[in-house]
Coordinates of C-alpha atoms in Angstrom, one line a residue:
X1 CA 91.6 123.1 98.6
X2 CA 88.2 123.8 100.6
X3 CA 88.4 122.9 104.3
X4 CA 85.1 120.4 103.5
X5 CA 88.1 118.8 101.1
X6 CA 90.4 118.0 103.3
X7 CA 88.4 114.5 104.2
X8 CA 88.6 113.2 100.6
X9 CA 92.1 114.0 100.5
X10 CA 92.8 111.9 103.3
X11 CA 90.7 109.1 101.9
X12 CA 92.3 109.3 98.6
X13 CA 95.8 108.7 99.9
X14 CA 94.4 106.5 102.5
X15 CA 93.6 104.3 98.8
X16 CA 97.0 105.0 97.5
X17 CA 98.5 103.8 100.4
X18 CA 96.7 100.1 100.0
X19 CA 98.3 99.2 97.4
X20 CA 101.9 98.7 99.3
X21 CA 100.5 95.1 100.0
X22 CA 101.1 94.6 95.7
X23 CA 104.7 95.0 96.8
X24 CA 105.2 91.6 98.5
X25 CA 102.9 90.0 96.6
X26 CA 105.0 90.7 93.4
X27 CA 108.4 90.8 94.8
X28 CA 111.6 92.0 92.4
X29 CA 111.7 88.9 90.4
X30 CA 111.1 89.2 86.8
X31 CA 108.3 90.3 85.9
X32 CA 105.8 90.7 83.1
X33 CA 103.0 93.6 82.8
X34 CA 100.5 91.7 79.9
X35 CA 97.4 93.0 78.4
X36 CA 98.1 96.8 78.3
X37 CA 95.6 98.8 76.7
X38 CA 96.4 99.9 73.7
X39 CA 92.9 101.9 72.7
X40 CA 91.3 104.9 73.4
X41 CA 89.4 104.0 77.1
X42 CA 90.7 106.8 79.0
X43 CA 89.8 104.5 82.1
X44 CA 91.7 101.4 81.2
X45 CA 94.9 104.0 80.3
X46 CA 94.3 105.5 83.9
X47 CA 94.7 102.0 85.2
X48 CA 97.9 102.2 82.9
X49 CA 99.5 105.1 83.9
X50 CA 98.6 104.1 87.8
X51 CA 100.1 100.5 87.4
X52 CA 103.4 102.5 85.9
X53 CA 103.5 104.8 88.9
X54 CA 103.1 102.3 91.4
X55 CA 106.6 100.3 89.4
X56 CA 107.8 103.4 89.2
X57 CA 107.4 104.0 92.9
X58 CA 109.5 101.5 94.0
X59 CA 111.7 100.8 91.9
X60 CA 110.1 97.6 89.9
X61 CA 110.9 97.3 85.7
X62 CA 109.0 94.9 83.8
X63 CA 111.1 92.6 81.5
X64 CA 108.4 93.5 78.9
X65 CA 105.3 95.4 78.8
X66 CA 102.8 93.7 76.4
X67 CA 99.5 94.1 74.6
X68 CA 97.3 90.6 75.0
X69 CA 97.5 90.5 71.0
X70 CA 101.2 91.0 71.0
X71 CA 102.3 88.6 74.0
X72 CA 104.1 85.4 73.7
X73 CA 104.1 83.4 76.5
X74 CA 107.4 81.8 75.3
X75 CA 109.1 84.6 77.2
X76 CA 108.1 83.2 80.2
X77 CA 111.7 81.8 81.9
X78 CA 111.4 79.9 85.4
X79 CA 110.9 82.7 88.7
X80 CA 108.9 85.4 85.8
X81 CA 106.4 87.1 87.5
X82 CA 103.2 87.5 85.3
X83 CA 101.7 90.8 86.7
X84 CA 97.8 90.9 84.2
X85 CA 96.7 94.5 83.9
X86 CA 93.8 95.2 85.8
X87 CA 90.5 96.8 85.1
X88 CA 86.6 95.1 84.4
X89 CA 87.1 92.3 82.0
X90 CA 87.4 89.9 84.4
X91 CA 85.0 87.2 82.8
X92 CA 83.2 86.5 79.7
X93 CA 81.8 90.4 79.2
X94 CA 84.8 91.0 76.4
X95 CA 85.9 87.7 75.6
X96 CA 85.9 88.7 72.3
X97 CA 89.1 90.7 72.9
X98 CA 90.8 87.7 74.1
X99 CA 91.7 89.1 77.8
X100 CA 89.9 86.2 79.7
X101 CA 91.3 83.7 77.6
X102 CA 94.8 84.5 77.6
X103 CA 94.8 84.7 81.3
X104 CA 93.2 81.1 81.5
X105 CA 96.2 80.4 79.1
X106 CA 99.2 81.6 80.9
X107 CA 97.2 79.5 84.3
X108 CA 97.2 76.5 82.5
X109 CA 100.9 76.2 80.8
X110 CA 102.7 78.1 83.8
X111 CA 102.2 76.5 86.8
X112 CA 105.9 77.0 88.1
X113 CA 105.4 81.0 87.6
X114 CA 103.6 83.1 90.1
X115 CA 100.6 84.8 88.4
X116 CA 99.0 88.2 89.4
X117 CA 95.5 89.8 88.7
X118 CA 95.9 93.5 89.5
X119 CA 92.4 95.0 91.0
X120 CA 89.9 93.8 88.9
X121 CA 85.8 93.6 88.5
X122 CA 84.8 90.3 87.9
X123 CA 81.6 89.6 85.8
X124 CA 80.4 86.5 84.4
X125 CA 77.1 86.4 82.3
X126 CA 76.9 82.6 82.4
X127 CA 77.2 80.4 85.8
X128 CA 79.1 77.6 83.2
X129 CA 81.8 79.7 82.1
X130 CA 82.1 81.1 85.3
X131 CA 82.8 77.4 86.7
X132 CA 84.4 76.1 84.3
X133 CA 87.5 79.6 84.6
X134 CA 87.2 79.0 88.3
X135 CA 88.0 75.5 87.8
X136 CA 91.0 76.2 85.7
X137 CA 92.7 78.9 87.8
X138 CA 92.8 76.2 90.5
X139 CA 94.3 74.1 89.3
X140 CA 97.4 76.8 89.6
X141 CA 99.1 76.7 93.1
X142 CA 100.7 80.5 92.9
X143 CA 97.9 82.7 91.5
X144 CA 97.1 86.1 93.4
X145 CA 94.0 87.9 92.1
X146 CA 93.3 91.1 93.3
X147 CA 89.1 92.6 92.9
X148 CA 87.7 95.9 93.3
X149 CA 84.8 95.2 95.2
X150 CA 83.0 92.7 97.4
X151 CA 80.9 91.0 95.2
X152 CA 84.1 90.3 93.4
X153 CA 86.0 89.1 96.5
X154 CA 83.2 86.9 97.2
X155 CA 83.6 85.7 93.4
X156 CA 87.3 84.7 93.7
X157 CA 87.0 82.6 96.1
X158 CA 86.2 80.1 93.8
X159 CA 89.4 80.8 91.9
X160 CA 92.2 81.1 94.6
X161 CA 93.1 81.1 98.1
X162 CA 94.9 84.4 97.4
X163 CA 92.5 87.1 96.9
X164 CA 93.3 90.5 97.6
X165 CA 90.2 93.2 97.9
X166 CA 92.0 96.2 96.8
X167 CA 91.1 99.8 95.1
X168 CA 91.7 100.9 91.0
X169 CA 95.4 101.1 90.2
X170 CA 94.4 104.7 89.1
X171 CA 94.9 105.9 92.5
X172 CA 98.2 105.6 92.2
X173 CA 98.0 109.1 90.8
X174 CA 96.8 111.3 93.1
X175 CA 97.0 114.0 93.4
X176 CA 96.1 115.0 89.5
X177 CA 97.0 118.7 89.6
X178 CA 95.3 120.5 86.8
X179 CA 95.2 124.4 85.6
X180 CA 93.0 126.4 87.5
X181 CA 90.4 127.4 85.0
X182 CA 87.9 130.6 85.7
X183 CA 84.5 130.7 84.9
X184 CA 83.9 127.0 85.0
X185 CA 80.5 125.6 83.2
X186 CA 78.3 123.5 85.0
X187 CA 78.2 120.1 84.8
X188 CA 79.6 117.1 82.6
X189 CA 78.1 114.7 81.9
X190 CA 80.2 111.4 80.9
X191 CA 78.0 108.6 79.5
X192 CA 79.1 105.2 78.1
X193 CA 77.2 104.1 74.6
X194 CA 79.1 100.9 75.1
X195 CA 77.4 97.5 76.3
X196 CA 77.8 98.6 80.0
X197 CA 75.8 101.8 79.5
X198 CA 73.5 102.1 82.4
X199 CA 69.5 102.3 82.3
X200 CA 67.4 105.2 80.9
X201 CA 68.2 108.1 84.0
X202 CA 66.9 111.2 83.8
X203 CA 70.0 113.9 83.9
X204 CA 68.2 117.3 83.7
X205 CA 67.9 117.6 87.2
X206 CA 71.6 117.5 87.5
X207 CA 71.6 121.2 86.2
X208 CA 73.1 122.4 82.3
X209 CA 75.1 119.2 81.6
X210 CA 77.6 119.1 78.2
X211 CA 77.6 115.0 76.8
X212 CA 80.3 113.2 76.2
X213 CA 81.6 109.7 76.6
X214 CA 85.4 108.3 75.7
X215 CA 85.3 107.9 72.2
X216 CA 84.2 111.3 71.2
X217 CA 86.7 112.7 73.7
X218 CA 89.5 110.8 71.6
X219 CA 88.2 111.3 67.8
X220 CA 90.1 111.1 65.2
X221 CA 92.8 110.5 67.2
X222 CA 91.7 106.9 67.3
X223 CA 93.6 106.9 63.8
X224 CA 96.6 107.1 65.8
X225 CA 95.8 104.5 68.4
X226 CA 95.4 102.0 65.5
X227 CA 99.2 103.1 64.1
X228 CA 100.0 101.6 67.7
X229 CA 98.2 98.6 67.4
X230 CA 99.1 97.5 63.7
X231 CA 102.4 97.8 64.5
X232 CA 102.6 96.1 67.2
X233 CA 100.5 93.3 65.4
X234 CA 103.2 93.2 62.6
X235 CA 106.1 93.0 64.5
X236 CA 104.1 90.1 66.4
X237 CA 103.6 88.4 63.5
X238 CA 106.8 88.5 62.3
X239 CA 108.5 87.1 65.1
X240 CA 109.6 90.0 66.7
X241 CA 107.1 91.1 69.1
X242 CA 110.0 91.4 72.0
X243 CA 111.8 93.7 70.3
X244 CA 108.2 95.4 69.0
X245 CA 107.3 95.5 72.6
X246 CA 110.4 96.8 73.8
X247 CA 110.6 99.9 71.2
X248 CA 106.7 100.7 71.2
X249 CA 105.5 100.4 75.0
X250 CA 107.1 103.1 76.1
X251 CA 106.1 105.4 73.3
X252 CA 102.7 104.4 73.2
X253 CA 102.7 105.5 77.5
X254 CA 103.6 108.5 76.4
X255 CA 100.8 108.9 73.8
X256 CA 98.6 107.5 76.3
X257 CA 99.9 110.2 78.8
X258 CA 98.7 112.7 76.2
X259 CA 94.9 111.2 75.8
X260 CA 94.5 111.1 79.4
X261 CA 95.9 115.1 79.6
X262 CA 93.0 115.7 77.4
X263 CA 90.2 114.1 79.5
X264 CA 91.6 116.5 82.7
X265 CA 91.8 119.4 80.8
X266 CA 88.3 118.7 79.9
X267 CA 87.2 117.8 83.4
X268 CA 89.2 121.1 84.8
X269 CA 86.5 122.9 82.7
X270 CA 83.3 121.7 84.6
X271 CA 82.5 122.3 88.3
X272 CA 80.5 119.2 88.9
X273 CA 81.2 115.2 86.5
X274 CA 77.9 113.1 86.4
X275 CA 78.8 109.8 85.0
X276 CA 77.9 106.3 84.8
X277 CA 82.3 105.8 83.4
X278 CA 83.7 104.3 86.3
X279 CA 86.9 106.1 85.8
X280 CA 85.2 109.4 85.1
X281 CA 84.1 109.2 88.8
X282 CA 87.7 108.0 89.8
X283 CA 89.2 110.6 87.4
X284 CA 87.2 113.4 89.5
X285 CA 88.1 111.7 92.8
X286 CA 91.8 112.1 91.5
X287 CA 91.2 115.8 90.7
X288 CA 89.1 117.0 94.0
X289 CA 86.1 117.3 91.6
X290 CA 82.8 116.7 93.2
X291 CA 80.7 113.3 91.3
X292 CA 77.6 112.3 90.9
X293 CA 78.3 108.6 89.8
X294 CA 75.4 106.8 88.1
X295 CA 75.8 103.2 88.3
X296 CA 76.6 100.7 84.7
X297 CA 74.5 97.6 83.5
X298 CA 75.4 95.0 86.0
X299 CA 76.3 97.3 89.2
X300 CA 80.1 98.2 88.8
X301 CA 79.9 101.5 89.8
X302 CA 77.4 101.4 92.8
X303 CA 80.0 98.3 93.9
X304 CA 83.2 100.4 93.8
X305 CA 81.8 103.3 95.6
X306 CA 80.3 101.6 98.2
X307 CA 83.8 99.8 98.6
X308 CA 85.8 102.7 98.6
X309 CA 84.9 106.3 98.3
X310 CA 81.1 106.7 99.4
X311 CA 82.4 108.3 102.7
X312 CA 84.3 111.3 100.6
X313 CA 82.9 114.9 100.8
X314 CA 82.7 114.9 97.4
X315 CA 81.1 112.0 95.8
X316 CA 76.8 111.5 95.6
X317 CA 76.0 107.9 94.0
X318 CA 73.0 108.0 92.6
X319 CA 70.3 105.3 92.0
X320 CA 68.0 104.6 89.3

């Protein structure tokens, strides 16, 4: 490591290190990890593999490990600890996927279960929605919601009394070690195409810069992401999504283990990541790559940094 490194490495554990809090807060009761992704975001399967780590870490095993499709909250017994994944779709952004709503779900009909939002954006598009979730969750007396920034913090004060302000589960992994690789290219440049892509920026002055964004870095192994996900759906809807769960979480982390492999043997190839991906910056951080981190639609990125590592050696945010 260069001596000009040694600063981010002491930030980066300094943000590992946070998390300890998470340990009181869920205790060694029961618990339940819900909504785990089960698609090819590399960042929400860093988020993953971090959350895993951190159980790992001391010693905490999930009764069951569930997609939000594939969860029933009649597994829920009196003391079960509902630990919610964490992430950015905190709000009405993918409501579509059904993330918000089945968290708003398990408020309502378990109010004698504590409830945990691991570090989380939040991000409501409409004020009504936004009152009427905050609203709901209060009506909960045990409900712990972590966020990733202030703006978010600020948010959630609507929600609970317990908020936590608290960095990306994804730093549970550092450090990443990755094979040294000679005669690295220049830049990278990791762009979303989704609905959070940021504005128009102009990326030739960043230097020779290779495109990508998540989806192209998975392909056609998205095929085998949907094997996951169909069966886990069928064994659902049969009545046998414990069992389902039980059998296919653990191989799917291990599948997910190999997606995520790919994106840092990628990144091991490029001196310098440009990206507006939240977890492409994070990824980089988690590697000891220098970032340039452009910010998404509704000022994520520029939120997170600010919050947490915008005093490392090795990370530039960059405004429009």
């Amino acid at each position: 490591m260069k001596i000009t490194d040694f600063k981010h490495a002491g930030l980066m554990q300094a943000l590992s290190d946070k998390h300890q809090v998470l340990l009181d807060i869920i205790g060694y009761k029961p618990l339940h990890y819900v909504d785990i992704p089960v698609h090819g975001n590399i960042g929400d399967l860093l988020i993953m593999q971090g959350t895993l780590a951190f159980f790992d870490k001391y010693g905490l095993v999930p009764k069951v490990s569930a997609p939000a499709f594939a969860y029933d909250q009649q597994w829920i017994e009196p003391g079960d600890v509902i630990v919610f994944h964490g992430g950015g779709n905190f709000g009405d952004l993918y409501s579509e996927y059904g993330m918000q709503p089945l968290r708003e779900q398990v408020v309502s009909n378990n109010l004698g279960s504590r409830i945990i939002v691991l570090p989380q954006t939040i991000h409501f598009s409409s004020p009504e929605k936004q009152l009427r979730s905050a609203r709901l969750f209060r009506t909960h007396p045990d409900v712990h919601i972590c966020v990733r920034d202030q703006n978010s913090y600020e948010i959630a004060q609507a929600f609970s009394d317990h908020v936590y302000l608290l960095p990306d589960m994804a730093h549970q992994l550092y450090p990443v070690n990755a094979e040294v690789v000679t005669g690295m290219a220049g830049s990278l440049l990791i762009k979303r195409t989704d609905d959070e892509k940021s504005i128009q920026q102009d990326t030739a002055r960043f230097g020779t810069v290779t495109m990508t964004d998540w989806p192209q870095l998975v392909g056609q192994r998205e095929w085998h992401i949907d094997r996951f996900r169909r069966a886990m759906h069928v064994m659902h809807k049969l009545g046998m999504g414990w069992l389902g769960n039980r059998l296919l979480a653990d191989l799917w982390a291990g599948y997910a283990n190999k997606l995520v492999s790919n994106a840092i043997r990628l990144f091991s190839s490029y001196e310098l990541i440009v990206t507006d991906r939240l977890h492409g910056h994070i990824l980089a951080c988690l590697m000891d790559k220098p970032s340039i981190v452009l910010d998404n639609s509704y000022g994520k990125n520029s939120r997170y940094v600010s919050a947490w590592t915008l005093d490392s050696d090795l990370v530039s945010l960059q405004q429009a």
